[in-house]
Amino acid sequence: MSRSEPDRAGGAARKGRVVRGAGGEREAAPDPVVSTVNLVKIYQNGGVPVPAVRGVDLRVEPGEFVAIMGPSGSGKSTLVHMLGGLDVRTSGEIWLDGRRADTLGESAWALLRRQKIGFVFQFFNLVANMTVADNVELPALLAGASPRVARERREHLLGALGLTDRAGAAPAQLAGGEQQRVALARALANRPSLLLADEPTGNLDSRNTRDVLRLLGEVHRDGQTIILVTHDARVASLADRVVSLLDGQIVDDGAVGAARRRPRGTAGDVVELRG
Amino acid sequence: MSTVRASVRWIRADLRARRGQALLAVLSVAGIVTALITSATLLEDGTNPWRALFAQTRGAHVWIHTRDAPDVTALSRLPGVEQVAGPYRTAPVTLALGGKKSPVALRGTAAEPPRVAAPLVREGRWLRPDDTGGVVVERSFAEALGLRVGGPFTVTALNGATHPLIVVGLAESADQGFYPEWTPGLAWTLPATLTRIEPAPGRSESVTGLRLADGEETLPAVHGAVTLLDEQIQRMSTWREVRASMELDNRLLGLLLALFGAAGLVAAALAIANATGGRVLTQTRDIATLKSLGYTRGQVFAVLVAEHGALGLLGIALGLVCGRLVTTLALDGLPILPLSPAPLLAITGGTAAVVLAAVALPAWRGGRTPPIPAAQVAPPRGRLSRLARLALLLRLPPALVLGTRDAFTRRTPALLTIVGLAVPMMMITIGLGCWATLDDFLRHPERVGQAAALTVHPGRLTAEDAARIARADPDVLAVHPGSEVSALEPEQTRSVLARALGTSAEPYPFAVVEGRMFAARGEAVAGQGLLDLLGAGIGDRVRMTVGGTPLIVHIVGRVVEPDHDGEVLSLGMDSLAAKDAVPPQFHALVLKQGADPAAVRARLLAASGEALEVRRTVNPAERLAVIRVVIVALTVVLALLGLANLLTASALGLRDHALDLAVLKAMGLTPRQVAATLVTGTGLPVVLGVVAGTAAGASAVAGLIDLQGRTSGVGAGIGRTPSAAALAAAAGIAIGAALLVALIPARRAARAQVPVTAR
Amino acid sequence: MRPFLLALLAKEPAHGYELKQALEQIFGSAYPSPNIGQIYVTLGRLEKDGLVRAVDVEQPNRPNKKVYHLTAAGREALDAWADEPTEGPRVRDEFFMKLVLAPMTGISDRMTLINRQRRHYLALMRDLNELAGRTDPADRVALLLIEGAMLHLQADLDWLDRCQEDLS
């Protein structure tokens, strides 16, 4: 369960492969939600090639909650942007729900995003001119839902996130944590098969961070597949699995296990007393 | 499309957030469309009344004036002749109205309207069999004289007898041109009434119209008629002359308006492109968010085009309504028909195409926005522009230096702002030039060939007496004897006016703009229209028949000629045959500087015991008075366009530099200095644009008006550049207003608390 | 535990069981519930050092109980404890020793060490997260304690990143 070996890259994305994971290597599984093969991204900075992602093989199964960690500049944001089609890969393969996606054009990616991918960004990126309700209904309408269905789904989501009474407000009237909750509602509006979050708590204080994390945990328990980029260990520790990036390469990929000492239920168990 | 609903939400929210800007965009387009429709309507009305009238009245292509009634059967057998109108007996009478006497051709017509060339009744009604004292007057004549239905129409026949008649209707006709370009005025009455007024057949003529199968083929019919009637013919006219005379009036106006409209369209396109581009730049983040939600590049493009294009189309619709209202309400003094469908469609479609093209470019750029909304869109910055470095060298205040740097951080928008302001400013300058030209027409009529403010016709006196009375008036500077005869051009198909005025030794002060004044017998000067008609140049000798006498005319110069499309030959009285020159038909009076023509006219009438006939010269500028209204209206529209550009530039500048503001304040700039920085940033392109526009307009205006003058036959040499003071005032007001407009958001931004963070 | 007991006695004299109850009440679940025997052992040592003084109080039908009072010397020791800056956590780290020494001796690979340590820290973080989730939100002291531990862990993780960047 250390770094992915390059030799299994070729077949990783194929349908019905044996899943390798914490549970062992036996049972056949459905298609992974995401799988990448030797994914590379090289930016051109004034003619000088700057590699951001250097050969990443990643496989995320349905229902998994994966945190991508790494120091700034390690390529973690670039990686999720490529997974969502916001950035174009330089080489390598991206498979989404068993379909190859890296060869898609910009428009096809957009259509795919509409149906399968929800995005949450660090700066919320709510459309400033639209109300909270409109922001949340937008993706549903975009995907072709009727106004009534979109409204029902919005009411349900805002209700679940405790924002029902802010539906008519403009995003600017909301606190940062509330804005991020709205952004989360918007990302979930189309029941995407994959939720991509890029530093969702990077701009929040610890209280709001806790709220957003609690919500992420809840949607994950409901079966939502999540890939989350963060440099915050508290956020990352919520995930089933943490992928550590360094210089555009995966240096560690594994489940977050239990600590060696089993918790017995109080704070005293993890805080050592001196004296 | 499934995205429609989502897009509609987005557009609605965006429009709600920038109502003022959206309204301005709509108004800009509406203003331009209104201007275009108004100008097109005037233009069409200027070129088209003949066509419409001719079609409506089933007009005759050729009119023949003969001494006695011609053989209608023989005429109808001429080649190409389809139908014959008349012959109508027509007698020359004089209409006396308020001391003014106007010659009228009174035409006897049956109560039943003829099948060919039936006058079109516009007001009142047509003649009835029992209308013994009724008369229907041609409308342009009635308007010129202020005649109304039910009003008196007292005519004096050649025998001196006076007959009181009543106007029962006003009608339009394609039989002859509009009064006063085409004299005498036309009026219709019953044949019985005509006989009563002018019983002598020898003092009347017979008028016959020929309607041809093919209007282009007038020559066979004309030649046939000349062969058939020979000596009988007194005068002939074809539809071409009628049309030409009708065209004169509004063509200058229409073309100027069209010029303004076209340039306004360019300005509107720039304003819309700037507004859309600015909006797209400020929305980059939202657009990126949309793309991350699953909008494709094409859909973003479509949404932007739909939103901004819809504003433009709304403006077009509003402009169509306004244009119709303006043409029917504001110009109700003129007999204007609504614009015909073809040009209306062209304007609508053309404006729509321009608007969509102007929107499409920034929308396409918007569609290419990368879908990563986290990426900050920072303006290119850092290096001081050369101008800013210069400002620094000159030790200018910091606000100026920083503002100068800000002004050009984004080169393309800065350039667009400059051009977007320069074009309206150029058009405003050209408008000022037109205004100055009109002023010049009025203030210095001698420069447009109207040195004489009054013409005196002897009336019941002899020419010598008339000249004596005129010379006796203290305000009269000079009295020039004059006569007007018709001259036939070499091919003998087209008659033009030959105006003899002054003598070679003592010439009338014509406005000679090329060549020289005539100085000997046989020399003459001509208007541009005549030169074009003859295909002659200055220095050519042309054989013409002047007043029936063959004459070799040496054209030695070109004059500014506002009458008859410039198709006038001007020469000395000594060049005319004696029968035309003695006695002179009239005297042209040049008044002293500052003299009031109306007062002089009243004195002359009094001195002669109302025996003289004194006419004031109609200044062409008076006919063009409506253009002043149009110039003011267009200036407003253009100012609106400039404002739209300015607001865009201001909003963009604010957005680009909002983050800098916090830093500037932290560095210790006072709010006033911050505001000054912002105003300088917006103001600099404004100043450049206004100055460039004014300079371009000022250098173009004289040439444009002269070009216009040349094509309309008046001839080059009338264009005037607005005075330096007017230019400076216009530029100053524009810049001042712009800075004031830029100051409001700048002050607000300077006072606002701007956090030093991203977003 | 000595300074805690001194601090409690500075407020008012108390017997052993009262002290245990006070500690539980103040720290709640943040600290493990103290053993009564441990408290009496500590009190005995404090008495021997002259920092507290025990007074027997007679109780009807029950054995006498000892009520402890703070002495002047105890007061001084308490003041000295409060005024003295507290030692920061873990300046010399055992893991760092491993990281430096392991490759020299060929025991282990640095990357493996760092990754293993990171997972351990993340697991700890996860425990803390769960703990925070179970803790009564009104228990400010406990939550602050947990948050402090989390921040320490975060710092350790950041430091691991630095090690990985510089040593790889």
Coordinates of C-alpha atoms in Angstrom, one line a residue, chain A residues 8 12-13 30-37 39 56-64 66 68 79-80 82-84 93-99 101 109 116-117 193-196 225-227 241:
Chain A
R8 CA 0.1 -1.8 -13.1
A12 CA -5.7 -0.2 -13.8
A13 CA -8.5 1.5 -15.6
P30 CA -17.5 -2.2 -10.3
D31 CA -15.7 0.4 -12.3
P32 CA -13.8 2.9 -10.3
V33 CA -15.2 6.4 -10.2
V34 CA -11.9 7.8 -11.2
S35 CA -8.8 6.2 -12.5
T36 CA -5.7 7.9 -14.0
V37 CA -2.8 6.3 -15.8
L39 CA -1.1 11.4 -15.8
V56 CA 0.2 10.0 -11.4
D57 CA -1.7 6.7 -11.2
L58 CA -4.7 7.0 -9.0
R59 CA -7.8 4.9 -8.6
V60 CA -10.8 5.9 -6.6
E61 CA -13.6 3.4 -5.9
P62 CA -17.3 4.4 -5.5
G63 CA -18.0 5.7 -2.1
E64 CA -14.4 6.4 -1.2
V66 CA -9.8 10.5 -0.7
I68 CA -4.9 14.6 -1.5
L79 CA -4.5 17.1 -10.3
V80 CA -8.1 17.6 -9.3
M82 CA -7.5 17.7 -14.5
L83 CA -9.8 15.1 -13.0
G84 CA -12.7 17.6 -13.5
E93 CA -5.2 8.8 -19.3
I94 CA -8.2 9.8 -17.2
W95 CA -11.1 7.4 -16.8
L96 CA -14.4 8.5 -15.2
D97 CA -17.0 5.8 -14.4
G98 CA -15.3 3.4 -16.8
R99 CA -15.2 5.9 -19.7
A101 CA -12.3 11.2 -20.5
W109 CA -15.9 17.7 -20.6
K116 CA -21.0 13.6 -13.0
I117 CA -18.9 16.1 -11.2
S193 CA -20.9 10.6 -8.9
L194 CA -17.8 12.5 -7.9
L195 CA -17.3 15.5 -5.6
L196 CA -14.1 17.4 -6.2
T225 CA -17.4 9.7 -3.6
I226 CA -15.2 12.6 -2.6
I227 CA -11.7 13.7 -3.7
R241 CA -7.5 7.3 2.4

